Coordinates of N, CA and C in Angstrom, one line a residue:
M1 N 24.9 -14.1 4.5 CA 23.4 -14.3 4.6 C 23.1 -15.4 5.5
C2 N 21.9 -15.4 6.0 CA 21.4 -16.5 6.8 C 21.2 -17.7 5.9
E3 N 21.8 -18.8 6.2 CA 21.7 -20.0 5.3 C 21.0 -21.2 6.0
R4 N 20.8 -21.1 7.3 CA 20.0 -22.1 8.1 C 19.7 -21.4 9.4
F5 N 18.7 -22.0 10.1 CA 18.4 -21.5 11.4 C 18.0 -22.7 12.3
S6 N 18.0 -22.4 13.6 CA 17.6 -23.5 14.6 C 16.4 -23.0 15.4
L7 N 15.7 -24.0 15.9 CA 14.6 -23.7 16.9 C 14.5 -25.0 17.8
M8 N 15.0 -24.8 19.0 CA 15.1 -25.9 19.9 C 14.0 -25.8 21.0
S9 N 13.2 -24.8 21.0 CA 12.2 -24.5 22.0 C 11.1 -25.5 22.0
G10 N 10.5 -25.8 23.2 CA 9.4 -26.7 23.3 C 8.1 -25.9 23.0
V11 N 7.0 -26.7 22.9 CA 5.7 -26.1 22.5 C 5.3 -25.1 23.6
T12 N 5.4 -25.4 24.9 CA 5.0 -24.5 26.0 C 5.7 -23.2 25.9
E13 N 7.0 -23.3 25.7 CA 7.8 -22.1 25.6 C 7.4 -21.2 24.4
L14 N 7.1 -21.8 23.3 CA 6.7 -21.0 22.1 C 5.3 -20.4 22.4
F15 N 4.4 -21.1 23.0 CA 3.1 -20.5 23.3 C 3.3 -19.2 24.2
D16 N 4.1 -19.3 25.2 CA 4.3 -18.2 26.1 C 5.1 -17.1 25.4
R17 N 6.2 -17.4 24.7 CA 7.0 -16.4 24.2 C 6.3 -15.6 23.1
F18 N 5.5 -16.2 22.2 CA 4.9 -15.5 21.1 C 3.4 -15.4 21.2
E19 N 2.9 -15.7 22.4 CA 1.5 -15.5 22.7 C 0.6 -16.2 21.6
L20 N 1.0 -17.4 21.4 CA 0.3 -18.2 20.3 C -1.1 -18.6 20.8
N21 N -2.0 -18.8 19.8 CA -3.3 -19.3 20.0 C -3.5 -20.7 19.6
D22 N -2.6 -21.1 18.6 CA -2.7 -22.5 18.1 C -1.4 -22.9 17.4
I23 N -1.2 -24.2 17.4 CA 0.0 -24.8 16.7 C -0.6 -25.8 15.7
R24 N -0.3 -25.6 14.4 CA -0.9 -26.4 13.4 C 0.1 -27.2 12.6
M25 N 1.1 -27.7 13.2 CA 2.2 -28.5 12.6 C 2.8 -29.4 13.6
S26 N 3.4 -30.5 13.1 CA 4.2 -31.4 14.0 C 5.5 -30.7 14.2
L27 N 5.8 -30.4 15.5 CA 7.0 -29.6 15.9 C 7.9 -30.4 16.8
R28 N 9.2 -30.4 16.4 CA 10.2 -31.0 17.3 C 11.4 -30.1 17.2
P29 N 12.3 -30.2 18.3 CA 13.5 -29.3 18.2 C 14.4 -29.7 17.0
R30 N 14.8 -28.6 16.4 CA 15.7 -28.8 15.2 C 16.8 -27.8 15.2
S31 N 18.0 -28.2 14.9 CA 19.2 -27.3 14.8 C 19.5 -26.9 13.4
D32 N 18.7 -27.4 12.4 CA 19.2 -27.2 11.0 C 18.0 -27.0 10.0
Y33 N 17.1 -26.1 10.3 CA 16.1 -25.8 9.3 C 16.7 -25.2 8.1
A34 N 16.4 -25.7 6.9 CA 17.2 -25.3 5.7 C 16.2 -24.9 4.6
P35 N 16.7 -24.1 3.7 CA 15.9 -23.7 2.5 C 15.3 -24.9 1.8
T36 N 14.1 -24.7 1.3 CA 13.2 -25.6 0.5 C 12.5 -26.6 1.5
R37 N 12.8 -26.6 2.8 CA 12.2 -27.5 3.7 C 11.0 -26.8 4.4
T38 N 10.2 -27.6 5.0 CA 9.1 -27.0 5.8 C 9.6 -26.5 7.1
V39 N 9.3 -25.2 7.4 CA 9.7 -24.5 8.6 C 8.5 -23.9 9.3
P40 N 8.7 -23.7 10.6 CA 7.6 -23.1 11.4 C 7.6 -21.6 11.2
V41 N 6.4 -21.1 11.0 CA 6.2 -19.6 10.9 C 5.0 -19.2 11.6
I42 N 4.9 -18.0 12.2 CA 3.8 -17.5 12.9 C 3.0 -16.5 12.0
V43 N 1.7 -16.8 11.9 CA 0.9 -15.9 11.0 C -0.3 -15.4 11.9
N44 N -0.9 -14.3 11.5 CA -2.0 -13.7 12.2 C -3.2 -13.9 11.3
E45 N -4.2 -14.7 11.8 CA -5.4 -15.0 11.1 C -6.6 -14.5 11.9
Q46 N -7.1 -13.4 11.5 CA -8.3 -12.8 12.2 C -8.0 -12.6 13.7
G47 N -6.8 -12.0 13.9 CA -6.4 -11.7 15.3 C -5.9 -12.8 16.1
Q48 N -5.8 -14.0 15.5 CA -5.2 -15.2 16.2 C -3.8 -15.5 15.7
R49 N -2.9 -15.7 16.6 CA -1.5 -16.1 16.2 C -1.4 -17.6 16.1
K50 N -1.1 -18.0 14.9 CA -1.0 -19.5 14.7 C 0.4 -19.9 14.1
L51 N 0.9 -21.0 14.7 CA 2.2 -21.5 14.2 C 1.9 -22.6 13.1
E52 N 2.4 -22.4 11.9 CA 2.1 -23.3 10.8 C 3.3 -23.7 10.1
G53 N 3.3 -24.7 9.3 CA 4.4 -25.2 8.5 C 4.3 -24.6 7.1
Y54 N 5.4 -23.9 6.6 CA 5.5 -23.4 5.3 C 6.8 -23.8 4.6
R55 N 6.8 -23.9 3.3 CA 8.0 -24.2 2.6 C 8.9 -22.9 2.6
W56 N 10.1 -23.1 3.1 CA 11.0 -21.9 3.1 C 11.6 -21.7 1.7
G57 N 11.1 -20.7 1.0 CA 11.5 -20.4 -0.3 C 10.3 -20.0 -1.1
L58 N 10.0 -18.7 -1.2 CA 8.9 -18.2 -2.0 C 9.3 -18.5 -3.5
I59 N 8.3 -18.7 -4.3 CA 8.6 -19.1 -5.7 C 8.1 -18.1 -6.7
P60 N 8.9 -17.0 -6.9 CA 8.5 -16.0 -7.9 C 8.7 -16.6 -9.3
F61 N 7.9 -16.2 -10.3 CA 8.0 -16.8 -11.6 C 9.2 -16.3 -12.4
W62 N 9.8 -15.2 -11.9 CA 10.9 -14.6 -12.7 C 12.3 -15.0 -12.2
A63 N 12.4 -15.8 -11.1 CA 13.7 -16.0 -10.6 C 13.7 -17.3 -9.8
K64 N 14.8 -17.6 -9.2 CA 15.0 -18.8 -8.3 C 14.2 -18.5 -7.0
D65 N 14.1 -19.6 -6.2 CA 13.4 -19.5 -5.0 C 13.9 -18.3 -4.1
A66 N 13.0 -17.5 -3.6 CA 13.3 -16.4 -2.8 C 13.3 -16.8 -1.3
V67 N 14.5 -17.3 -0.9 CA 14.7 -17.8 0.5 C 14.8 -16.5 1.4
L68 N 15.5 -15.5 0.9 CA 15.8 -14.3 1.7 C 15.3 -13.1 0.8
T69 N 14.7 -12.1 1.4 CA 14.2 -10.9 0.7 C 14.6 -9.7 1.5
S70 N 15.1 -8.7 0.7 CA 15.5 -7.4 1.3 C 14.4 -6.3 1.2
G71 N 14.5 -5.2 1.9 CA 13.6 -4.1 1.7 C 13.6 -3.6 0.3
A72 N 14.8 -3.6 -0.3 CA 14.9 -3.1 -1.7 C 14.1 -4.0 -2.7
D73 N 14.0 -5.3 -2.4 CA 13.2 -6.2 -3.2 C 11.8 -5.8 -3.2
I74 N 11.3 -5.4 -2.0 CA 9.9 -5.0 -1.8 C 9.6 -3.8 -2.7
L75 N 10.5 -2.8 -2.7 CA 10.3 -1.6 -3.5 C 10.3 -1.9 -5.0
E76 N 11.1 -2.8 -5.4 CA 11.3 -3.1 -6.8 C 10.3 -4.0 -7.5
K77 N 9.8 -4.9 -6.7 CA 8.9 -6.0 -7.2 C 7.5 -5.8 -6.8
R78 N 6.6 -5.6 -7.7 CA 5.2 -5.3 -7.4 C 4.5 -6.5 -6.7
E79 N 4.9 -7.7 -7.2 CA 4.3 -8.9 -6.6 C 4.7 -9.1 -5.1
Y80 N 5.9 -8.7 -4.8 CA 6.3 -8.7 -3.4 C 5.6 -7.7 -2.5
R81 N 5.4 -6.5 -3.1 CA 4.7 -5.5 -2.3 C 3.3 -6.0 -1.9
K82 N 2.6 -6.7 -2.8 CA 1.3 -7.2 -2.4 C 1.3 -8.2 -1.2
L83 N 2.3 -9.0 -1.2 CA 2.4 -10.0 -0.1 C 2.9 -9.3 1.2
F84 N 3.8 -8.4 1.0 CA 4.4 -7.6 2.1 C 3.2 -6.8 2.8
A85 N 2.3 -6.4 2.0 CA 1.2 -5.6 2.6 C 0.2 -6.4 3.4
K86 N 0.0 -7.7 3.1 CA -1.1 -8.4 3.8 C -0.6 -9.8 4.4
H87 N 0.5 -10.3 3.9 CA 0.8 -11.7 4.2 C 2.1 -11.8 5.0
R88 N 2.2 -11.0 6.1 CA 3.4 -11.0 6.9 C 3.4 -12.1 7.9
C89 N 4.6 -12.6 8.2 CA 4.8 -13.7 9.2 C 6.0 -13.5 10.0
V90 N 6.2 -14.4 10.9 CA 7.4 -14.3 11.8 C 8.0 -15.7 11.9
F91 N 9.3 -15.8 11.7 CA 10.1 -17.1 11.8 C 10.6 -17.1 13.3
P92 N 10.1 -18.1 14.1 CA 10.7 -18.2 15.4 C 12.0 -18.9 15.4
C93 N 13.0 -18.4 16.0 CA 14.4 -19.0 15.9 C 15.1 -18.9 17.3
D94 N 16.1 -19.6 17.5 CA 17.0 -19.4 18.6 C 18.4 -19.2 18.2
G95 N 18.6 -19.3 16.9 CA 20.0 -19.1 16.3 C 19.9 -19.2 14.8
F96 N 20.9 -18.7 14.1 CA 21.0 -18.9 12.7 C 22.5 -19.0 12.3
Y97 N 22.8 -19.5 11.1 CA 24.1 -19.8 10.7 C 24.5 -19.0 9.5
V98 N 25.8 -18.5 9.5 CA 26.3 -17.8 8.4 C 27.8 -18.3 8.2
S99 N 28.3 -18.0 7.0 CA 29.7 -18.4 6.7 C 30.4 -17.3 6.0
A100 N 31.7 -17.3 6.0 CA 32.5 -16.3 5.4 C 33.8 -16.9 4.8
A101 N 34.2 -16.4 3.7 CA 35.4 -16.9 3.1 C 36.7 -16.5 3.9
E102 N 37.6 -17.4 4.0 CA 38.9 -17.1 4.7 C 40.0 -17.8 3.9
G103 N 40.5 -17.0 3.0 CA 41.4 -17.6 2.0 C 40.7 -18.6 1.1
K104 N 41.3 -19.9 1.1 CA 40.6 -20.9 0.3 C 39.6 -21.7 1.1
R105 N 39.5 -21.4 2.3 CA 38.5 -22.1 3.2 C 37.4 -21.2 3.6
R106 N 36.4 -21.7 4.3 CA 35.3 -21.0 4.9 C 35.3 -21.2 6.4
R107 N 34.8 -20.2 7.1 CA 34.6 -20.3 8.5 C 33.1 -20.2 8.7
Y108 N 32.6 -21.0 9.6 CA 31.2 -21.1 9.9 C 30.9 -20.7 11.3
V109 N 29.8 -19.9 11.5 CA 29.4 -19.5 12.8 C 27.9 -19.6 13.1
R110 N 27.6 -19.7 14.3 CA 26.2 -19.7 14.7 C 26.0 -18.4 15.5
V111 N 24.9 -17.7 15.2 CA 24.6 -16.5 15.8 C 23.3 -16.6 16.7
S112 N 23.4 -16.1 17.9 CA 22.2 -16.2 18.8 C 22.2 -15.0 19.7
L113 N 21.2 -14.9 20.6 CA 21.2 -13.8 21.5 C 22.0 -14.1 22.7
T114 N 22.5 -13.1 23.4 CA 23.3 -13.3 24.6 C 22.5 -14.0 25.7
D115 N 21.2 -13.7 25.7 CA 20.4 -14.4 26.8 C 19.9 -15.8 26.4
R116 N 20.3 -16.2 25.1 CA 19.9 -17.5 24.6 C 18.4 -17.7 24.4
K117 N 17.7 -16.6 24.4 CA 16.2 -16.7 24.3 C 15.8 -16.9 22.8
T118 N 14.6 -17.4 22.6 CA 14.1 -17.5 21.2 C 13.7 -16.1 20.7
F119 N 13.8 -15.8 19.4 CA 13.5 -14.5 18.9 C 12.7 -14.7 17.6
G120 N 12.2 -13.6 17.1 CA 11.4 -13.7 15.9 C 12.0 -12.9 14.7
V121 N 12.0 -13.4 13.5 CA 12.5 -12.8 12.3 C 11.4 -12.5 11.4
A122 N 11.4 -11.3 10.8 CA 10.3 -10.8 9.9 C 10.3 -11.6 8.6
G123 N 9.1 -11.9 8.1 CA 9.0 -12.6 6.8 C 7.6 -12.3 6.2
F124 N 7.4 -12.9 5.0 CA 6.1 -12.8 4.4 C 5.8 -14.1 3.7
Y125 N 4.6 -14.4 3.3 CA 4.3 -15.7 2.7 C 3.2 -15.6 1.6
E126 N 3.0 -16.7 0.9 CA 2.0 -16.8 -0.1 C 1.3 -18.2 0.1
I127 N 0.0 -18.2 -0.1 CA -0.8 -19.5 -0.1 C -1.5 -19.6 -1.4
W128 N -1.3 -20.7 -2.1 CA -1.9 -20.9 -3.4 C -2.7 -22.2 -3.3
K129 N -4.0 -22.2 -3.8 CA -4.8 -23.3 -3.8 C -5.1 -23.8 -5.3
D130 N -5.0 -25.2 -5.4 CA -5.3 -25.7 -6.7 C -6.8 -26.0 -6.9
K131 N -7.2 -26.6 -8.0 CA -8.6 -26.8 -8.2 C -9.2 -27.8 -7.3
Q132 N -8.4 -28.6 -6.7 CA -8.9 -29.6 -5.7 C -8.8 -29.1 -4.3
N133 N -8.6 -27.8 -4.1 CA -8.5 -27.2 -2.8 C -7.3 -27.6 -2.0
G134 N -6.3 -28.1 -2.7 CA -5.0 -28.4 -2.1 C -4.2 -27.1 -1.9
E135 N -3.6 -26.9 -0.8 CA -2.9 -25.7 -0.5 C -1.3 -25.8 -0.6
F136 N -0.7 -24.9 -1.2 CA 0.8 -24.8 -1.2 C 1.2 -23.5 -0.5
R137 N 1.9 -23.7 0.6 CA 2.3 -22.5 1.4 C 3.8 -22.3 1.3
T138 N 4.2 -21.1 0.9 CA 5.7 -20.8 0.8 C 5.9 -19.5 1.6
C139 N 7.2 -19.3 2.0 CA 7.5 -18.1 2.8 C 9.0 -17.7 2.5
T140 N 9.3 -16.4 2.8 CA 10.6 -15.9 2.6 C 11.0 -15.1 3.9
M141 N 12.2 -15.1 4.2 CA 12.7 -14.4 5.4 C 13.3 -13.0 5.0
M142 N 12.9 -11.9 5.7 CA 13.4 -10.6 5.5 C 14.8 -10.4 6.0
T143 N 15.6 -9.6 5.3 CA 16.9 -9.3 5.8 C 17.1 -7.8 5.9
T144 N 18.1 -7.4 6.6 CA 18.5 -6.0 6.7 C 20.0 -5.9 6.7
A145 N 20.6 -4.7 6.8 CA 22.0 -4.5 6.8 C 22.6 -5.2 8.1
A146 N 23.7 -5.8 7.9 CA 24.4 -6.4 9.0 C 24.9 -5.4 10.0
N147 N 24.8 -5.7 11.3 CA 25.3 -4.9 12.4 C 26.9 -5.1 12.4
R148 N 27.5 -4.3 13.3 CA 29.0 -4.4 13.3 C 29.5 -5.7 13.8
L149 N 28.7 -6.5 14.5 CA 29.1 -7.8 15.0 C 29.2 -8.8 13.9
L150 N 28.3 -8.7 12.9 CA 28.2 -9.7 11.8 C 28.9 -9.2 10.5
Y151 N 29.3 -8.0 10.4 CA 29.7 -7.4 9.1 C 30.9 -8.2 8.5
D152 N 31.8 -8.8 9.4 CA 32.9 -9.5 8.9 C 32.5 -10.8 8.2
Y153 N 31.3 -11.3 8.5 CA 30.8 -12.5 7.9 C 29.8 -12.3 6.8
T154 N 29.0 -11.3 6.8 CA 28.0 -11.1 5.8 C 27.6 -9.6 5.8
E155 N 27.1 -9.1 4.6 CA 26.6 -7.7 4.5 C 25.2 -7.6 5.0
R156 N 24.5 -8.7 5.0 CA 23.1 -8.7 5.4 C 22.8 -9.7 6.5
M157 N 21.8 -9.4 7.3 CA 21.5 -10.4 8.4 C 19.9 -10.5 8.5
P158 N 19.4 -11.5 9.1 CA 18.0 -11.6 9.3 C 17.4 -10.4 10.0
A159 N 16.2 -9.9 9.6 CA 15.6 -8.8 10.3 C 14.9 -9.2 11.6
I160 N 15.7 -9.3 12.7 CA 15.2 -9.7 14.0 C 14.3 -8.6 14.5
L161 N 13.1 -9.0 15.0 CA 12.1 -8.1 15.5 C 12.2 -8.0 17.1
Q162 N 12.2 -6.8 17.6 CA 12.1 -6.7 19.1 C 10.7 -6.8 19.5
E163 N 10.4 -6.8 20.8 CA 9.1 -7.2 21.3 C 8.0 -6.3 20.6
R164 N 8.1 -5.0 20.7 CA 7.1 -4.1 20.1 C 7.0 -4.3 18.6
E165 N 8.2 -4.4 18.0 CA 8.2 -4.6 16.5 C 7.5 -5.8 16.1
L166 N 7.6 -6.9 16.8 CA 7.0 -8.1 16.4 C 5.5 -8.0 16.5
K167 N 5.0 -7.3 17.5 CA 3.5 -7.1 17.6 C 3.0 -6.3 16.4
E168 N 3.8 -5.2 16.1 CA 3.4 -4.3 15.0 C 3.5 -5.1 13.6
W169 N 4.5 -5.9 13.5 CA 4.7 -6.6 12.2 C 3.5 -7.5 11.9
L170 N 2.9 -8.2 12.9 CA 1.8 -9.1 12.7 C 0.5 -8.4 12.7
D171 N 0.4 -7.2 13.1 CA -0.9 -6.4 13.2 C -1.4 -6.1 11.9
S172 N -2.6 -6.6 11.6 CA -3.3 -6.4 10.3 C -3.6 -4.9 10.1
K173 N -3.7 -4.2 11.2 CA -4.0 -2.7 11.1 C -2.9 -2.0 10.4
R174 N -1.7 -2.6 10.3 CA -0.6 -1.9 9.7 C -0.5 -2.2 8.2
N175 N -1.5 -2.9 7.6 CA -1.4 -3.4 6.2 C -1.2 -2.2 5.3
G176 N -1.7 -1.1 5.6 CA -1.7 0.1 4.6 C -0.5 1.0 4.9
E177 N 0.5 0.6 5.7 CA 1.5 1.4 6.1 C 2.9 0.9 5.7
P178 N 3.2 0.8 4.5 CA 4.5 0.2 4.0 C 5.7 0.9 4.6
D179 N 5.7 2.2 4.7 CA 6.9 2.9 5.2 C 7.1 2.6 6.6
F180 N 6.1 2.5 7.4 CA 6.2 2.1 8.8 C 6.8 0.7 8.9
L181 N 6.2 -0.2 8.1 CA 6.7 -1.6 8.2 C 8.2 -1.7 7.8
Q182 N 8.6 -1.0 6.8 CA 10.0 -1.0 6.4 C 10.9 -0.5 7.5
S183 N 10.3 0.5 8.3 CA 11.1 1.0 9.4 C 11.4 0.0 10.5
L184 N 10.7 -1.1 10.6 CA 10.9 -2.1 11.6 C 12.0 -3.1 11.2
L185 N 12.5 -3.0 9.9 CA 13.5 -3.9 9.4 C 14.9 -3.3 9.6
S186 N 15.3 -3.0 10.9 CA 16.6 -2.4 11.2 C 17.5 -3.4 11.8
P187 N 18.8 -3.2 11.8 CA 19.8 -4.2 12.4 C 19.5 -4.3 13.9
F188 N 19.6 -5.5 14.4 CA 19.4 -5.8 15.8 C 20.7 -5.3 16.6
P189 N 20.5 -4.8 17.8 CA 21.6 -4.3 18.6 C 22.7 -5.4 18.7
P190 N 23.9 -5.1 18.3 CA 25.0 -6.1 18.4 C 25.4 -6.5 19.8
E191 N 25.2 -5.6 20.7 CA 25.5 -5.9 22.1 C 24.6 -7.0 22.7
R192 N 23.5 -7.3 22.0 CA 22.6 -8.3 22.5 C 22.7 -9.6 21.8
M193 N 23.8 -9.7 21.0 CA 24.0 -10.9 20.2 C 25.4 -11.5 20.4
R194 N 25.5 -12.8 20.1 CA 26.8 -13.5 20.3 C 27.1 -14.4 19.1
V195 N 28.4 -14.6 18.7 CA 28.8 -15.4 17.6 C 29.7 -16.5 18.1
E196 N 29.4 -17.7 17.7 CA 30.1 -18.9 18.1 C 30.6 -19.7 16.9
P197 N 31.8 -20.1 16.8 CA 32.3 -20.9 15.7 C 31.6 -22.3 15.7
V198 N 31.3 -22.9 14.6 CA 30.8 -24.2 14.5 C 31.6 -24.9 13.3
G199 N 31.5 -26.3 13.4 CA 32.1 -27.1 12.3 C 31.3 -27.1 11.1
A200 N 31.9 -27.4 10.0 CA 31.2 -27.5 8.7 C 30.0 -28.5 8.7
D201 N 30.1 -29.6 9.5 CA 29.1 -30.6 9.6 C 27.8 -30.0 10.2
E202 N 28.0 -29.2 11.3 CA 26.9 -28.6 12.0 C 26.2 -27.6 11.2
W203 N 27.0 -26.8 10.5 CA 26.5 -25.7 9.6 C 25.7 -26.3 8.4
S204 N 26.2 -27.5 7.9 CA 25.6 -28.0 6.6 C 24.2 -28.6 6.8
G205 N 23.8 -28.9 8.1 CA 22.5 -29.4 8.3 C 22.4 -30.8 7.7
S206 N 23.3 -31.7 8.1 CA 23.4 -33.0 7.5 C 22.5 -34.0 8.1
S207 N 21.8 -33.7 9.2 CA 20.9 -34.6 9.9 C 19.6 -34.9 9.1
P208 N 19.0 -36.0 9.2 CA 17.8 -36.3 8.4 C 16.6 -35.4 8.8
D209 N 15.7 -35.2 7.9 CA 14.6 -34.3 8.2 C 13.3 -35.0 7.8
E210 N 12.9 -35.9 8.7 CA 11.7 -36.7 8.3 C 10.4 -35.9 8.2
D211 N 10.3 -34.8 8.9 CA 9.1 -34.1 8.9 C 9.0 -33.1 7.8
S212 N 10.0 -32.9 7.0 CA 9.9 -31.9 5.9 C 9.5 -32.4 4.6
E213 N 9.1 -31.6 3.7 CA 8.6 -32.0 2.4 C 9.8 -32.0 1.4
G214 N 10.9 -31.3 1.7 CA 12.0 -31.3 0.8 C 11.7 -30.4 -0.4
E215 N 12.3 -30.8 -1.5 CA 12.0 -30.0 -2.8 C 10.6 -30.2 -3.2
M216 N 10.0 -29.1 -3.6 CA 8.6 -29.1 -4.1 C 8.6 -29.8 -5.5
P217 N 7.7 -30.8 -5.7 CA 7.7 -31.5 -7.0 C 7.6 -30.5 -8.1
M218 N 8.3 -30.8 -9.2 CA 8.4 -29.9 -10.4 C 7.0 -29.5 -10.9
K219 N 6.0 -30.5 -10.9 CA 4.7 -30.2 -11.5 C 4.0 -29.1 -10.6
V220 N 4.1 -29.3 -9.2 CA 3.5 -28.3 -8.3 C 4.2 -27.0 -8.5
K221 N 5.5 -26.9 -8.6 CA 6.2 -25.7 -8.7 C 5.8 -25.0 -10.0
A222 N 5.6 -25.7 -11.1 CA 5.2 -25.1 -12.3 C 3.8 -24.5 -12.2
L223 N 2.9 -25.2 -11.5 CA 1.6 -24.7 -11.3 C 1.6 -23.4 -10.5
L224 N 2.4 -23.4 -9.5 CA 2.5 -22.2 -8.6 C 3.1 -21.0 -9.3
Q225 N 4.1 -21.3 -10.1 CA 4.7 -20.2 -10.9 C 3.7 -19.6 -11.9
A226 N 2.9 -20.5 -12.5 CA 1.9 -20.0 -13.5 C 0.8 -19.2 -12.8
S227 N 0.5 -19.6 -11.6 CA -0.6 -18.8 -10.9 C -0.1 -17.4 -10.5
L228 N 1.2 -17.3 -10.2 CA 1.8 -16.0 -9.8 C 1.9 -15.1 -11.0
K229 N 1.9 -15.6 -12.2 CA 2.0 -14.7 -13.4 C 0.7 -14.0 -13.6
R230 N -0.4 -14.5 -13.1 CA -1.7 -13.9 -13.4 C -1.9 -12.7 -12.5

C-alpha cells in the first residue's frame, strides 16, 4: 500500500500542471507527506480548481482512520458512496513510498513516473462544521490493483489518473455516474513508472513537519465521528 507520498513541485508548476484557480494553503516542497498530517488536495468548487489542506485520513465512525480506500469499500459502505458521489478530490504527487517483507527485514522503494513529472491520484473528502463554524477537513486516497511493476511490493497501488481521467474525476457533471467513476480507477501503465530503492530513514518520514496539524485532538475526532453517525 502507499504509506507516504512526496510533492516537491513549486507553486507555478502546480498552477500550470493542474490548471488551478487558487491555492489556499501554505505550501512548500515535502518528501514525506504522511497519514494523519495535513496534505494538499485539489477540489472543484463551482467549476474552480482549488488546492487546499486536508487531514489525510477520513474518520468513519465504525473503523480506524481511512487513509486508503478501494473501489470495493465504495460499494460496501453507504457513507462512502455519498462522499464518492459529490466530494471527489485529487492528491498531487511526484512519488509515493511502499515497502515489502524480505525475510525478517523489509525493503523500501519510492515509485515515480519515468518522466519525473507530477501526477494526480484519485481521492474523496469530507468537510464537517461545528456550531462555531469551525471546519474539519479530512480526505482519503483511492487505490486500485497493483500493476505488474509493483505487484512484488504490494497488491494495491494509488489510483493514478491520466490527463483525461483527472478532468472527468473532478467534473461535477459526473456526480450521478458511479459506474463511470469506478472505471477511472484502473492500474497505471507500468511502462510509464519507475521504482527506486530508498533507505528506511527516507521512507519513514522522519523530518519535522511544522506546517501539519498532526493527530486530530481526541475531542474533535469524537465530535466528527458523532456527526457521521447521523
